[in-house]
Amino acid sequence: MTFTQWFLFFLLVQVIHFAGTWKLYQKAGRQAWEAAIPIYNAVILMKIINRPWWWVILLFIPIVNLIMFPVIWVETIRSYGRHSTTDTILAIITLGFYIYYINYATDVKYIEDRSLKPRTDAGEWISSILFAVIAATIVHTYVMQPFTIPTASLEKTLLVGDFLFVSKFHYGARLPRTAVAFPMVHDTIPVLGVKSYLTKPQIPYLRLPGFEEIERNDIVVFNWPVDTVNAFQQYGDGKYYYKPIDKKSNYVKRAVGIPGDSLEVRAGKVVVNNEPLQLPGRAKTQFTYIGTTNGQGFNPRYLYEEYDITDGYYHDSNTNQFYIKALTESAYNRIKNHPNVTSIERYSDSLGSKDRSIFPNNGKLNWNNDYMGPIYIPEEGVTVDLTAESMPFYKRIIETYEGSEMGINNKLSLNGTQVLLNGQPTNSYTFKQNYYWMMGDNRHNSEDSRTWGFVPENHVVGKPVFVWMSWDANAQGFFNKIRWDRVFTTVKGDATPTSYLPYFLILLVILIAFNYFKKRRKNA
């Protein structure tokens, strides 16, 4: 739905509200016209049902309002003496239209000093749970969201088993695109394994102001742009699903290219604007290494403990060849001197070899994971030439990211060498939003922009800022334990992460002791 369509829908809701409540407003000592004025009518209704005015704000917060509307319906009928379970159920299952019956077909009386205390313990519990869910939904959607690192693409910066807090306000919180969704879950309702949202209606894209822009080398959580894969835990049925932007799978990578950059990958190393990418000190890139031994292999547990190898190791006792899926440069410099190693070298795709899985996925370029580019990272407001050669890079941007996902029916095609946009010849295109190039530090074990291309700005979720827990469930199966040195550490920084857990525990003890002695002194 466009902003115009939502505005018309808003006006329709006002008409429905007025038609169903104007007599109830009069019975509460108000004027009938007060039920017709948008927003003002909601403020007056809060006075009628004896609830704070700021509840009106909750009615305009997507997802939260889905919880608030039933609450308002029930509170309204209870303000006119309708307290029975039947009344409550009817108000909810009729989507509030039961109020029409109360308004026109009954002679109810307004209860001015209605008690707001629930009449049963169950009612008290339900009320507490509802507002706990509302508060948590606001925080989860607009402030801070928990996130778990599921894959090794950013090892050794972020580890598998890290539990993060992702800030929504650094880059600006994004309003949900899905207007109707189950609160505080992503695309699937846990346990039930069913879709958690309705595809339509959708809210137009809107991002609240943030206080910083995405900088090169920032670690970013975003929605996987090309996600149409099987969802809802029904793997194996061969189906694919359209997903709204905010319900696409969450990914976390490093923004190695920002809008306006020219990016290349040379021998696995990222080059931006003809300069080697300078990663922060905490970042450690990893590559695949192959080599041979003198006939003696390695104990996987020893490799884990001594060289921090977590992504896999394979040794062929027949050929004495071994394969390490991911290894840092510092670990390589140590393991190459191991007495069992006769040779070891970093694996790299050959310059000029062609990999059809590499963006733009047309099989015409001699690009691969280790050699690709240069490629321009689109910037909002910048105009580029559209030719038969450049079209594959921008086709998905124009047709999908700035087309169907924005409610625009864009179609890009070729007539010989002439580019056609919606059937009309064109030789240029101006980008409507910024784009980013996201990659994992684990260069040979990361599905990233090299495979599926640009990440649109409207797919950005937030910035990981804090590791509150880290669980070591190593792939080799040696340890299942808490990484205490990573608990309560920051994500960004050049130095080795410092745990603030001791300071937190000291502060917690001080607060407990203060409250204890304060209570004891009060009772003395």
XYZ file of C-alpha atoms in Angstrom:
524
model
C 0.000 0.000 0.000
C 1.198 3.512 -0.822
C 1.089 6.450 1.601
C -2.027 7.708 -0.214
C -3.758 4.345 0.205
C -2.845 4.246 3.897
C -4.182 7.777 4.359
C -7.487 6.803 2.755
C -7.587 3.698 4.965
C -6.967 5.920 8.013
C -9.899 8.154 7.044
C -12.098 5.078 6.572
C -11.203 3.907 10.089
C -12.235 7.339 11.425
C -15.613 7.042 9.720
C -16.126 3.544 11.130
C -15.118 4.745 14.596
C -17.502 7.715 14.493
C -20.419 5.635 13.233
C -19.966 3.088 15.991
C -19.265 5.296 19.010
C -20.876 8.750 18.732
C -23.791 7.835 21.012
C -21.360 6.350 23.556
C -19.424 9.629 23.535
C -22.682 11.463 24.338
C -23.504 9.084 27.184
C -20.085 9.873 28.651
C -20.927 13.582 28.646
C -18.991 14.442 25.485
C -20.179 15.894 22.174
C -20.968 13.575 19.262
C -18.661 15.513 16.905
C -15.686 14.681 19.169
C -15.879 11.093 17.917
C -15.252 12.307 14.351
C -12.017 14.307 14.704
C -8.956 12.128 13.898
C -6.477 11.663 16.776
C -8.476 14.055 18.973
C -11.209 11.399 19.129
C -8.665 8.907 20.409
C -7.487 11.305 23.130
C -11.093 11.820 24.248
C -11.708 8.071 24.158
C -8.757 7.564 26.518
C -10.448 9.982 28.943
C -13.732 8.106 28.600
C -12.175 4.730 29.378
C -10.033 6.350 32.104
C -6.697 5.467 30.501
C -3.619 7.715 30.000
C -3.463 9.905 26.878
C -0.157 8.350 25.728
C -2.000 5.143 24.883
C -2.930 7.041 21.700
C 0.721 6.878 20.623
C 0.670 3.089 20.959
C -2.244 2.952 18.516
C 0.004 4.338 15.768
C 3.003 2.066 16.314
C 2.939 -0.821 13.787
C 2.618 -4.303 15.340
C 2.048 -2.767 18.805
C -1.290 -1.423 17.587
C -2.398 -4.966 16.776
C -2.252 -5.653 20.507
C -3.675 -2.307 21.558
C -6.829 -2.303 19.429
C -8.392 -5.353 21.148
C -7.473 -3.828 24.516
C -9.265 -0.585 23.579
C -12.346 -2.460 22.353
C -12.632 -4.371 25.631
C -11.922 -1.292 27.758
C -14.621 0.626 25.881
C -17.411 -1.875 26.497
C -16.349 -2.277 30.144
C -16.704 1.481 30.620
C -20.399 0.933 29.868
C -20.894 -2.000 32.242
C -20.173 -4.879 29.866
C -17.804 -7.008 31.946
C -18.857 -10.563 31.129
C -16.603 -13.060 29.401
C -19.123 -13.268 26.551
C -18.950 -9.524 25.999
C -15.152 -9.647 25.944
C -15.066 -12.503 23.442
C -17.637 -10.832 21.181
C -15.689 -7.552 21.184
C -12.549 -9.358 20.039
C -13.891 -11.854 17.502
C -16.017 -9.166 15.795
C -12.908 -6.953 15.484
C -14.585 -4.291 17.605
C -17.849 -4.164 15.676
C -19.659 -5.475 18.769
C -19.410 -1.856 19.916
C -21.964 -1.003 17.177
C -24.447 -3.239 18.961
C -23.694 -1.541 22.278
C -23.974 1.888 20.628
C -27.303 1.400 18.844
C -29.175 -1.574 20.330
C -28.660 -1.252 24.079
C -29.422 1.311 26.745
C -26.085 1.213 28.568
C -24.932 3.727 31.148
C -21.483 5.208 31.378
C -19.495 4.237 34.497
C -17.477 7.340 35.275
C -15.413 6.038 38.180
C -14.897 2.519 36.864
C -12.292 0.519 38.770
C -9.327 -0.325 36.559
C -8.230 -3.218 38.725
C -8.886 -6.590 37.035
C -11.652 -8.512 38.780
C -9.792 -11.844 38.774
C -6.219 -13.065 39.238
C -6.330 -14.365 35.658
C -7.295 -10.912 34.440
C -4.397 -9.391 36.361
C -1.983 -11.873 34.780
C -3.335 -11.259 31.283
C -3.076 -7.493 31.727
C 0.537 -7.727 32.965
C 1.536 -10.063 30.142
C -0.068 -7.842 27.493
C 1.843 -4.752 28.529
C 5.062 -6.690 28.983
C 4.668 -7.877 25.377
C 3.941 -4.309 24.228
C 7.048 -2.940 25.957
C 9.217 -5.767 24.643
C 7.846 -5.311 21.102
C 8.703 -1.597 21.127
C 12.245 -2.304 22.313
C 12.697 -5.226 19.904
C 11.383 -3.328 16.874
C 12.712 0.176 17.395
C 15.591 0.093 19.899
C 17.551 -3.127 20.376
C 17.137 -6.660 19.057
C 18.852 -9.862 20.214
C 20.696 -11.763 17.507
C 22.695 -14.989 17.415
C 25.713 -15.634 15.197
C 24.789 -18.868 13.377
C 27.654 -19.200 10.862
C 31.419 -18.744 10.715
C 31.500 -16.041 8.039
C 32.888 -13.432 10.470
C 35.204 -15.635 12.497
C 37.396 -14.605 14.315
C 35.693 -11.261 14.879
C 32.270 -12.626 15.731
C 32.140 -16.282 16.708
C 29.533 -18.942 16.172
C 27.551 -18.950 19.407
C 27.905 -15.232 20.130
C 24.669 -13.691 21.378
C 24.466 -10.042 20.354
C 22.409 -6.965 20.953
C 21.798 -5.228 17.618
C 21.112 -1.503 17.812
C 18.239 -0.254 15.672
C 18.811 3.417 16.494
C 22.424 3.800 15.285
C 21.402 3.758 11.624
C 17.789 4.687 12.358
C 15.013 2.257 13.248
C 13.068 0.978 10.266
C 9.296 0.752 10.529
C 8.040 -2.781 9.856
C 6.889 -3.337 6.265
C 4.426 -6.025 7.344
C 1.416 -4.402 8.986
C 0.071 -7.640 10.487
C 2.566 -9.925 12.186
C 3.071 -11.948 15.346
C 5.116 -9.784 17.763
C 8.805 -10.425 18.555
C 9.356 -13.268 16.107
C 10.788 -13.220 12.606
C 9.201 -15.177 9.747
C 8.126 -18.259 11.700
C 6.074 -18.790 14.868
C 8.171 -21.026 17.165
C 6.894 -24.553 17.893
C 4.010 -24.185 15.417
C 6.408 -23.718 12.488
C 3.958 -21.562 10.521
C 4.273 -18.177 8.851
C 4.216 -15.363 11.404
C 2.803 -12.594 9.215
C 0.382 -11.618 6.491
C 2.018 -10.612 3.222
C -0.514 -7.817 2.709
C -1.091 -5.025 3.522
C 2.430 -3.590 3.596
C 3.545 -0.303 5.105
C 5.579 2.016 2.816
C 9.292 2.103 3.611
C 10.169 4.603 6.334
C 13.304 4.803 8.469
C 13.547 7.007 11.550
C 16.575 9.319 11.748
C 19.757 7.670 13.045
C 22.811 9.325 14.512
C 25.428 7.770 12.248
C 25.862 6.458 8.714
C 27.211 3.030 7.792
C 30.979 3.394 7.518
C 33.368 1.181 5.606
C 34.291 -1.898 7.710
C 31.207 -1.599 9.945
C 29.634 -4.928 10.838
C 25.970 -4.741 9.805
C 22.891 -6.903 10.289
C 20.653 -6.837 7.223
C 17.896 -8.762 5.497
C 19.261 -11.154 2.878
C 18.234 -9.399 -0.368
C 17.633 -12.476 -2.516
C 15.790 -14.487 0.110
C 12.913 -16.423 -1.428
C 14.045 -19.748 -0.002
C 11.888 -22.309 1.706
C 10.731 -20.971 5.036
C 8.521 -21.911 7.952
C 10.468 -25.113 8.733
C 9.009 -27.136 5.865
C 12.318 -28.003 4.252
C 12.215 -30.513 1.469
C 8.871 -29.617 -0.089
C 10.602 -27.871 -3.018
C 8.665 -24.652 -2.581
C 9.857 -21.074 -2.621
C 8.127 -18.140 -0.994
C 7.906 -14.425 -1.568
C 8.990 -12.594 1.570
C 8.470 -8.920 2.485
C 11.759 -7.100 3.090
C 11.565 -7.170 6.886
C 10.776 -10.909 6.924
C 13.737 -11.973 4.805
C 16.443 -13.907 6.662
C 18.775 -11.863 8.858
C 22.438 -11.907 7.822
C 25.487 -10.292 9.416
C 28.544 -9.270 7.376
C 31.114 -6.512 7.122
C 30.393 -3.515 4.872
C 33.631 -3.528 2.855
C 32.127 -1.286 0.160
C 29.925 1.752 0.763
C 27.950 3.888 -1.724
C 30.156 5.410 -4.401
C 33.071 2.978 -3.911
C 34.805 1.054 -6.672
C 35.652 -2.416 -5.368
C 37.826 -5.297 -6.539
C 38.937 -8.618 -5.124
C 42.524 -9.492 -6.025
C 43.946 -12.830 -4.871
C 41.271 -12.906 -2.193
C 42.174 -9.441 -0.869
C 39.661 -6.591 -1.091
C 40.773 -3.416 -2.867
C 38.598 -0.296 -2.556
C 39.156 2.741 -4.753
C 42.522 1.232 -5.804
C 43.675 1.003 -2.168
C 43.937 -2.239 -0.144
C 41.132 -2.439 2.395
C 42.476 -1.661 5.860
C 40.545 -3.756 8.352
C 40.310 -2.789 12.044
C 42.793 -4.461 14.375
C 40.202 -6.794 15.860
C 39.321 -8.233 12.435
C 41.188 -11.358 11.316
C 40.633 -12.580 7.775
C 40.726 -16.312 7.151
C 41.422 -18.313 4.004
C 41.464 -21.963 2.990
C 44.881 -23.668 3.057
C 46.056 -26.925 1.488
C 49.273 -28.794 2.065
C 51.046 -32.093 2.673
C 52.419 -33.829 5.742
C 55.277 -36.227 6.352
C 52.745 -38.978 6.903
C 51.653 -37.860 10.321
C 48.335 -36.076 10.598
C 46.964 -33.821 13.319
C 44.635 -34.345 16.207
C 41.617 -32.066 15.516
C 41.435 -31.124 19.182
C 45.077 -30.067 19.082
C 44.383 -27.912 15.998
C 41.484 -26.278 17.800
C 43.388 -25.559 21.007
C 46.717 -24.564 19.440
C 45.698 -22.806 16.217
C 42.027 -21.961 16.872
C 40.912 -23.962 13.813
C 37.143 -24.286 14.074
C 35.830 -24.604 10.523
C 37.061 -28.043 9.596
C 40.184 -30.090 8.871
C 40.692 -33.037 6.519
C 43.743 -35.291 6.070
C 44.117 -37.987 3.394
C 46.367 -40.692 4.835
C 46.903 -42.172 1.361
C 48.266 -39.025 -0.295
C 49.336 -37.189 2.896
C 47.462 -34.129 1.662
C 45.521 -32.029 4.149
C 42.941 -29.293 3.889
C 42.130 -26.571 6.416
C 38.908 -24.763 5.585
C 39.700 -21.515 7.412
C 42.990 -20.314 8.859
C 44.210 -16.872 9.951
C 47.542 -15.558 8.733
C 49.060 -15.663 12.216
C 47.989 -19.298 12.642
C 49.422 -20.094 9.201
C 52.799 -18.604 10.168
C 52.926 -20.946 13.159
C 51.536 -24.132 11.638
C 53.861 -23.999 8.621
C 56.766 -24.615 11.029
C 55.116 -27.681 12.560
C 57.370 -30.760 12.136
C 54.540 -32.748 10.529
C 54.032 -30.144 7.762
C 56.128 -30.501 4.618
C 54.246 -27.873 2.601
C 51.292 -25.538 3.019
C 49.896 -22.747 0.851
C 46.789 -20.623 0.679
C 44.216 -21.875 -1.788
C 43.113 -19.390 -4.433
C 40.937 -19.536 -7.507
C 42.969 -18.819 -10.638
C 43.034 -15.388 -12.221
C 40.737 -15.532 -15.245
C 38.827 -18.657 -14.219
C 35.060 -18.368 -14.519
C 32.577 -19.124 -11.713
C 28.924 -18.803 -12.775
C 27.817 -18.472 -9.143
C 29.627 -15.144 -8.807
C 27.664 -11.899 -9.190
C 26.236 -10.825 -11.624
C 25.694 -14.553 -12.224
C 25.472 -14.369 -16.012
C 28.506 -16.569 -16.724
C 30.026 -13.995 -19.090
C 32.776 -12.628 -16.833
C 35.984 -14.386 -15.829
C 35.265 -13.703 -12.161
C 35.522 -15.968 -9.140
C 35.674 -15.720 -5.339
C 39.315 -14.564 -5.350
C 39.364 -12.407 -8.471
C 36.506 -10.103 -9.401
C 35.819 -6.478 -10.251
C 36.142 -3.628 -10.447
C 32.504 -3.048 -9.564
C 30.762 0.223 -8.717
C 28.695 0.383 -5.495
C 25.567 2.428 -6.362
C 24.913 5.689 -4.528
C 21.579 7.481 -4.152
C 21.142 10.240 -6.720
C 24.028 9.089 -8.940
C 23.304 8.422 -12.609
C 25.082 5.582 -14.435
C 25.191 4.553 -18.070
C 22.904 1.664 -18.962
C 24.400 -0.527 -21.665
C 24.171 -4.168 -22.641
C 27.360 -4.728 -20.613
C 26.308 -2.853 -17.454
C 22.665 -3.994 -17.395
C 23.315 -7.320 -15.560
C 24.800 -5.395 -12.598
C 21.769 -3.149 -12.171
C 18.879 -5.303 -13.439
C 17.832 -6.567 -9.997
C 18.212 -3.077 -8.497
C 15.909 -1.521 -11.094
C 13.334 -4.317 -11.325
C 13.195 -5.435 -7.687
C 14.854 -3.183 -5.094
C 13.607 0.007 -6.780
C 10.779 -1.720 -8.589
C 8.407 -4.387 -7.283
C 9.468 -3.980 -3.627
C 8.528 -0.305 -3.918
C 5.257 -1.024 -5.732
C 6.669 -0.076 -9.150
C 6.405 -2.357 -12.185
C 9.854 -1.901 -13.705
C 10.966 -4.183 -16.541
C 14.475 -4.043 -18.024
C 15.184 -5.733 -21.357
C 17.417 -5.623 -24.418
C 16.563 -4.978 -28.047
C 19.833 -5.884 -29.741
C 22.257 -3.636 -27.851
C 19.610 -1.068 -26.885
C 18.467 -1.152 -23.236
C 14.711 -0.817 -22.736
C 13.104 0.289 -19.473
C 9.414 -0.577 -19.485
C 9.621 -0.853 -23.274
C 11.173 2.575 -23.750
C 14.786 3.064 -24.921
C 17.117 4.411 -22.230
C 20.844 4.858 -21.801
C 21.037 5.849 -18.116
C 19.533 5.276 -14.703
C 19.543 7.320 -11.456
C 19.602 5.320 -8.210
C 16.872 6.012 -5.657
C 18.730 4.642 -2.604
C 22.189 3.677 -1.371
C 23.710 0.212 -1.691
C 26.445 -1.681 0.145
C 28.868 -4.520 -0.553
C 28.853 -6.992 2.341
C 31.493 -9.692 2.858
C 32.555 -12.085 5.569
C 36.061 -12.059 7.051
C 36.138 -15.812 6.460
C 36.833 -15.309 2.764
C 36.446 -18.924 1.600
C 33.567 -19.808 3.906
C 31.115 -16.970 3.439
C 28.152 -16.564 1.131
C 28.070 -12.816 0.619
C 27.868 -10.034 -1.976
C 30.265 -11.929 -4.210
C 27.412 -14.374 -4.740
C 24.239 -12.246 -4.673
C 25.407 -8.676 -5.152
C 24.362 -5.411 -3.565
C 22.547 -4.864 -0.268
C 19.951 -2.045 -0.517
C 19.791 0.492 2.294
C 16.168 -0.410 3.019
C 17.339 -3.944 3.894
C 19.614 -2.696 6.698
C 18.411 -3.881 10.124
C 20.957 -2.462 12.534
C 24.424 -2.413 14.059
C 25.743 -5.137 16.385
C 27.082 -3.358 19.456
C 27.366 -5.789 22.357
C 28.041 -9.483 23.026
C 26.061 -10.390 26.136
C 26.724 -14.146 25.997
C 29.007 -16.460 24.043
C 28.550 -20.216 23.919
C 31.355 -22.372 22.539
C 29.768 -25.314 20.741
C 32.808 -25.980 18.577
C 32.273 -27.814 15.311
C 34.728 -30.479 16.428
C 32.535 -31.206 19.433
C 35.237 -30.737 22.053
C 33.694 -28.064 24.214
C 30.274 -26.815 25.119
C 31.005 -24.012 27.489
C 30.617 -20.306 28.069
C 33.388 -18.127 26.658
C 33.675 -15.949 29.722
C 36.239 -13.642 28.093
C 33.631 -12.617 25.469
C 30.662 -12.093 27.812
C 29.728 -8.386 28.071
C 32.175 -7.249 25.370
C 31.728 -4.642 22.649
C 31.696 -5.563 18.963
C 33.548 -2.572 17.569
C 37.156 -1.702 18.374
C 40.767 -2.339 17.428
C 42.027 -3.868 20.660
C 41.277 -7.336 22.016
C 37.722 -7.406 23.409
C 37.522 -6.568 27.117
C 34.798 -8.142 29.210
C 32.802 -5.720 31.336
C 31.141 -8.568 33.248
C 33.183 -8.024 36.455
C 32.176 -4.349 36.529
C 28.539 -5.290 35.959
C 28.632 -7.838 38.791
C 30.260 -5.324 41.160
C 27.580 -2.756 40.322
C 24.860 -5.370 40.810
C 26.225 -6.309 44.265
C 26.345 -2.618 45.246
C 22.721 -2.097 44.176
C 21.528 -5.206 46.031
C 23.412 -4.155 49.169
C 22.044 -0.589 48.924
C 18.457 -1.811 48.609
C 18.949 -4.283 51.474
C 20.271 -1.682 53.931
C 17.710 0.882 52.776
C 14.876 -1.564 53.474
C 16.406 -2.599 56.790
C 16.762 1.018 57.889
C 13.148 1.727 56.908
C 11.912 -1.204 59.016
C 14.075 -0.291 62.016
